[in-house]
XYZ file of C-alpha atoms in Angstrom:
240
model
C 0.030 -0.456 -0.242
C 0.746 3.311 -0.250
C -0.356 6.751 1.095
C -1.579 9.836 -0.604
C -1.515 12.824 0.996
C -3.518 16.238 0.406
C -2.681 18.906 2.551
C -5.454 21.502 4.052
C -6.527 22.690 6.985
C -10.731 21.531 7.716
C -13.825 23.080 7.137
C -15.983 25.806 4.060
C -14.185 28.533 5.037
C -10.275 27.298 3.973
C -11.565 24.564 1.618
C -11.134 27.460 -1.557
C -7.830 28.857 -0.019
C -3.887 28.562 -1.821
C -2.753 26.989 1.332
C -5.285 23.980 0.936
C -4.657 23.023 -2.821
C -3.526 20.022 -1.135
C -6.304 18.695 -0.438
C -8.148 20.218 -4.237
C -5.743 17.475 -5.232
C -6.928 14.963 -3.591
C -10.535 15.681 -4.296
C -8.839 14.687 -8.347
C -7.752 11.935 -7.510
C -9.964 10.069 -5.935
C -12.908 11.756 -8.535
C -11.028 10.830 -11.769
C -10.091 7.794 -10.490
C -13.026 5.826 -8.590
C -11.832 6.222 -5.187
C -14.236 4.883 -2.116
C -16.520 7.324 -0.278
C -15.020 9.399 2.564
C -14.564 8.082 5.773
C -13.170 9.333 9.656
C -9.543 7.694 10.356
C -6.259 8.702 11.555
C -7.623 11.805 12.371
C -8.043 12.726 8.988
C -10.535 11.714 5.071
C -9.599 8.569 4.506
C -10.548 6.939 1.311
C -8.917 3.793 -0.590
C -8.030 3.285 -4.529
C -5.596 1.227 -6.995
C -3.552 3.595 -9.415
C -1.011 1.640 -11.486
C -1.931 -1.391 -10.053
C -0.592 -0.033 -6.755
C -3.203 0.260 -3.479
C -3.296 4.181 -2.552
C -4.934 5.013 0.866
C -5.697 8.455 0.128
C -5.626 10.723 3.054
C -6.900 14.323 4.119
C -5.813 15.204 8.031
C -8.140 17.390 9.912
C -5.886 18.281 11.910
C -5.807 21.831 10.959
C -2.038 22.162 8.887
C 0.205 22.699 11.527
C -0.193 19.565 12.980
C -0.302 17.384 9.231
C 2.176 14.832 10.699
C 0.021 13.583 13.977
C -3.072 12.126 11.319
C -0.177 10.750 8.608
C 2.382 9.024 11.059
C -1.064 7.278 13.007
C -1.408 6.373 9.140
C 1.827 5.600 8.125
C 2.016 3.497 11.579
C -0.558 1.314 11.841
C -0.119 -0.505 8.713
C 3.712 -0.903 8.949
C 5.390 1.476 5.921
C 7.950 3.700 5.636
C 8.356 7.415 4.438
C 9.541 5.941 0.877
C 5.451 4.622 0.670
C 4.579 8.749 1.546
C 3.447 11.392 -1.273
C 2.229 14.537 -0.118
C 0.688 17.064 -2.172
C 0.832 20.881 -1.200
C 0.818 24.241 -1.919
C 4.455 26.257 -2.738
C 5.345 29.778 -2.729
C 8.071 29.599 -4.165
C 6.828 27.876 -7.357
C 5.194 30.353 -9.451
C 1.395 30.065 -9.661
C -0.047 27.002 -11.806
C 3.856 25.561 -11.353
C 4.856 21.981 -10.779
C 7.671 20.363 -8.871
C 8.437 16.583 -7.485
C 11.849 16.048 -4.942
C 12.057 13.079 -2.063
C 13.381 14.057 0.554
C 14.481 18.137 2.029
C 13.452 20.886 3.919
C 10.509 22.176 5.503
C 10.641 25.568 3.170
C 8.595 26.748 6.193
C 5.661 25.280 5.050
C 4.456 24.232 8.305
C 2.554 21.409 7.254
C 5.511 19.969 5.626
C 7.483 20.968 8.837
C 4.791 18.334 11.028
C 5.234 15.913 8.975
C 9.267 15.686 8.962
C 9.295 15.475 12.778
C 6.129 13.016 12.849
C 7.523 11.180 10.155
C 11.052 12.741 9.074
C 11.731 13.883 5.435
C 12.545 10.785 3.087
C 8.963 11.495 1.133
C 7.868 12.455 -2.591
C 6.557 15.586 -2.230
C 4.814 17.148 -4.688
C 5.077 20.623 -4.623
C 2.184 22.164 -6.286
C 3.216 26.912 -7.164
C 0.917 28.879 -5.611
C 2.861 32.305 -6.162
C 4.843 34.764 -3.662
C 2.908 37.235 -2.507
C 6.115 39.008 -2.919
C 6.599 40.518 0.838
C 7.191 38.131 3.353
C 4.913 40.277 5.875
C 1.735 39.341 2.846
C 2.489 35.185 3.288
C 0.046 34.494 5.481
C -2.474 36.519 3.847
C -2.215 35.237 0.825
C -1.968 31.036 1.101
C -5.199 32.266 3.199
C -6.598 33.868 0.851
C -9.190 32.240 -1.641
C -7.749 31.935 -6.004
C -9.096 34.422 -7.442
C -11.539 34.356 -10.582
C -9.229 34.022 -12.915
C -6.604 31.438 -11.083
C -9.215 29.520 -11.903
C -7.879 29.124 -15.615
C -4.808 27.439 -14.875
C -6.029 25.645 -11.345
C -9.004 23.382 -12.996
C -6.484 21.762 -15.722
C -3.707 21.271 -13.282
C -5.062 19.355 -10.627
C -7.149 17.645 -14.010
C -3.550 16.462 -15.061
C -2.500 15.602 -11.425
C -5.612 14.057 -11.584
C -4.900 11.888 -15.229
C -1.092 10.799 -14.563
C -1.211 9.601 -10.936
C -0.792 6.140 -11.173
C 2.414 7.565 -12.830
C 3.396 8.979 -9.216
C 2.765 5.598 -7.904
C 4.703 3.559 -10.657
C 7.522 6.156 -8.634
C 8.064 7.618 -12.514
C 8.379 11.166 -11.402
C 10.233 12.548 -14.223
C 7.023 11.320 -16.090
C 4.710 12.832 -14.730
C 6.061 16.518 -14.405
C 6.807 16.248 -17.976
C 3.324 15.182 -18.451
C 1.026 18.042 -16.753
C 3.840 20.365 -17.921
C 3.361 19.068 -21.053
C -1.052 19.376 -20.482
C -0.726 22.800 -19.435
C 1.273 23.614 -22.342
C -1.373 21.877 -24.915
C -4.046 24.128 -23.388
C -2.507 26.862 -23.926
C -1.836 27.729 -19.995
C 1.832 28.939 -19.955
C 3.301 28.405 -16.003
C 5.443 31.153 -15.712
C 7.954 32.419 -18.661
C 9.701 29.107 -18.684
C 7.040 27.405 -20.506
C 5.781 29.681 -22.182
C 6.400 28.619 -26.089
C 8.633 30.813 -28.085
C 7.136 33.876 -29.569
C 6.792 34.245 -32.973
C 9.871 35.461 -35.387
C 9.254 38.466 -37.366
C 7.816 38.499 -40.827
C 9.959 38.008 -43.272
C 9.651 40.120 -46.692
C 8.448 38.393 -49.604
C 12.221 37.563 -51.382
C 10.372 39.134 -54.228
C 9.105 42.056 -52.270
C 13.085 42.932 -51.223
C 15.035 42.779 -54.470
C 11.818 45.044 -56.286
C 14.159 48.428 -55.946
C 12.714 51.317 -54.353
C 10.975 53.739 -56.254
C 12.947 57.454 -56.420
C 11.201 59.939 -55.047
C 9.643 62.348 -57.348
C 12.065 66.085 -57.221
C 9.842 68.735 -57.763
C 11.375 71.500 -60.067
C 12.298 74.527 -58.814
C 11.838 76.448 -61.625
C 10.633 77.204 -65.466
C 6.865 76.284 -66.147
C 5.889 73.363 -63.470
C 7.396 75.170 -60.834
C 5.318 78.607 -61.691
C 1.937 76.529 -61.908
C 3.569 75.193 -58.716
C 3.535 78.746 -56.505
C 0.274 79.978 -58.206
C -1.786 76.804 -57.523
C -0.452 76.598 -54.017
C 0.235 80.477 -53.266
C 3.721 80.294 -52.244
C 6.321 83.152 -52.534
């Protein structure tokens, strides 16, 4: 068995927060792959299903973000699983909105849910970091992550959550690079750039045809300064 944990805060007050994108990813996977109904266990909401031939326990801790490790740790101990069996989905402010990266191990990066998990289960688990962007200054981070996604964010968020759900079996198989590549390609195909380095290259400026380039430029006609034509032009335009 493998454990997939989506991090967030319980209750309707928080359900659309950027901090709850881990819950959103877990819900998307459960829907797409027809997991069992959610039930309460391990201080969280759990459901079960299969991905890539692997039995998966999905869990959404209900302990609030800062105590996520209590719930997930309890589940791992119950099934006698090592941290390597755990994959965690959570929000990452150090990634641009819509970006996604996967890594195993590392520090908490200031994320309280990850800090709690590290304390309870160690840090040798897979992290699926879902970018929600940085507000620009440290003092605004708390309000940013506990703020709701804007309507404009749904353009990329819905596509990203669908892609995570579609390709979750690759995570179950341990093929992290293919998972990241598939998600990124899906975003590109649906014209949802996930950052400057994921945008398609700009179109080259339109070149003149060889015929037009080769066509000699017509010289500008020279206005005569003397003679009958000059006299007529001066009379016509009132020039002295």
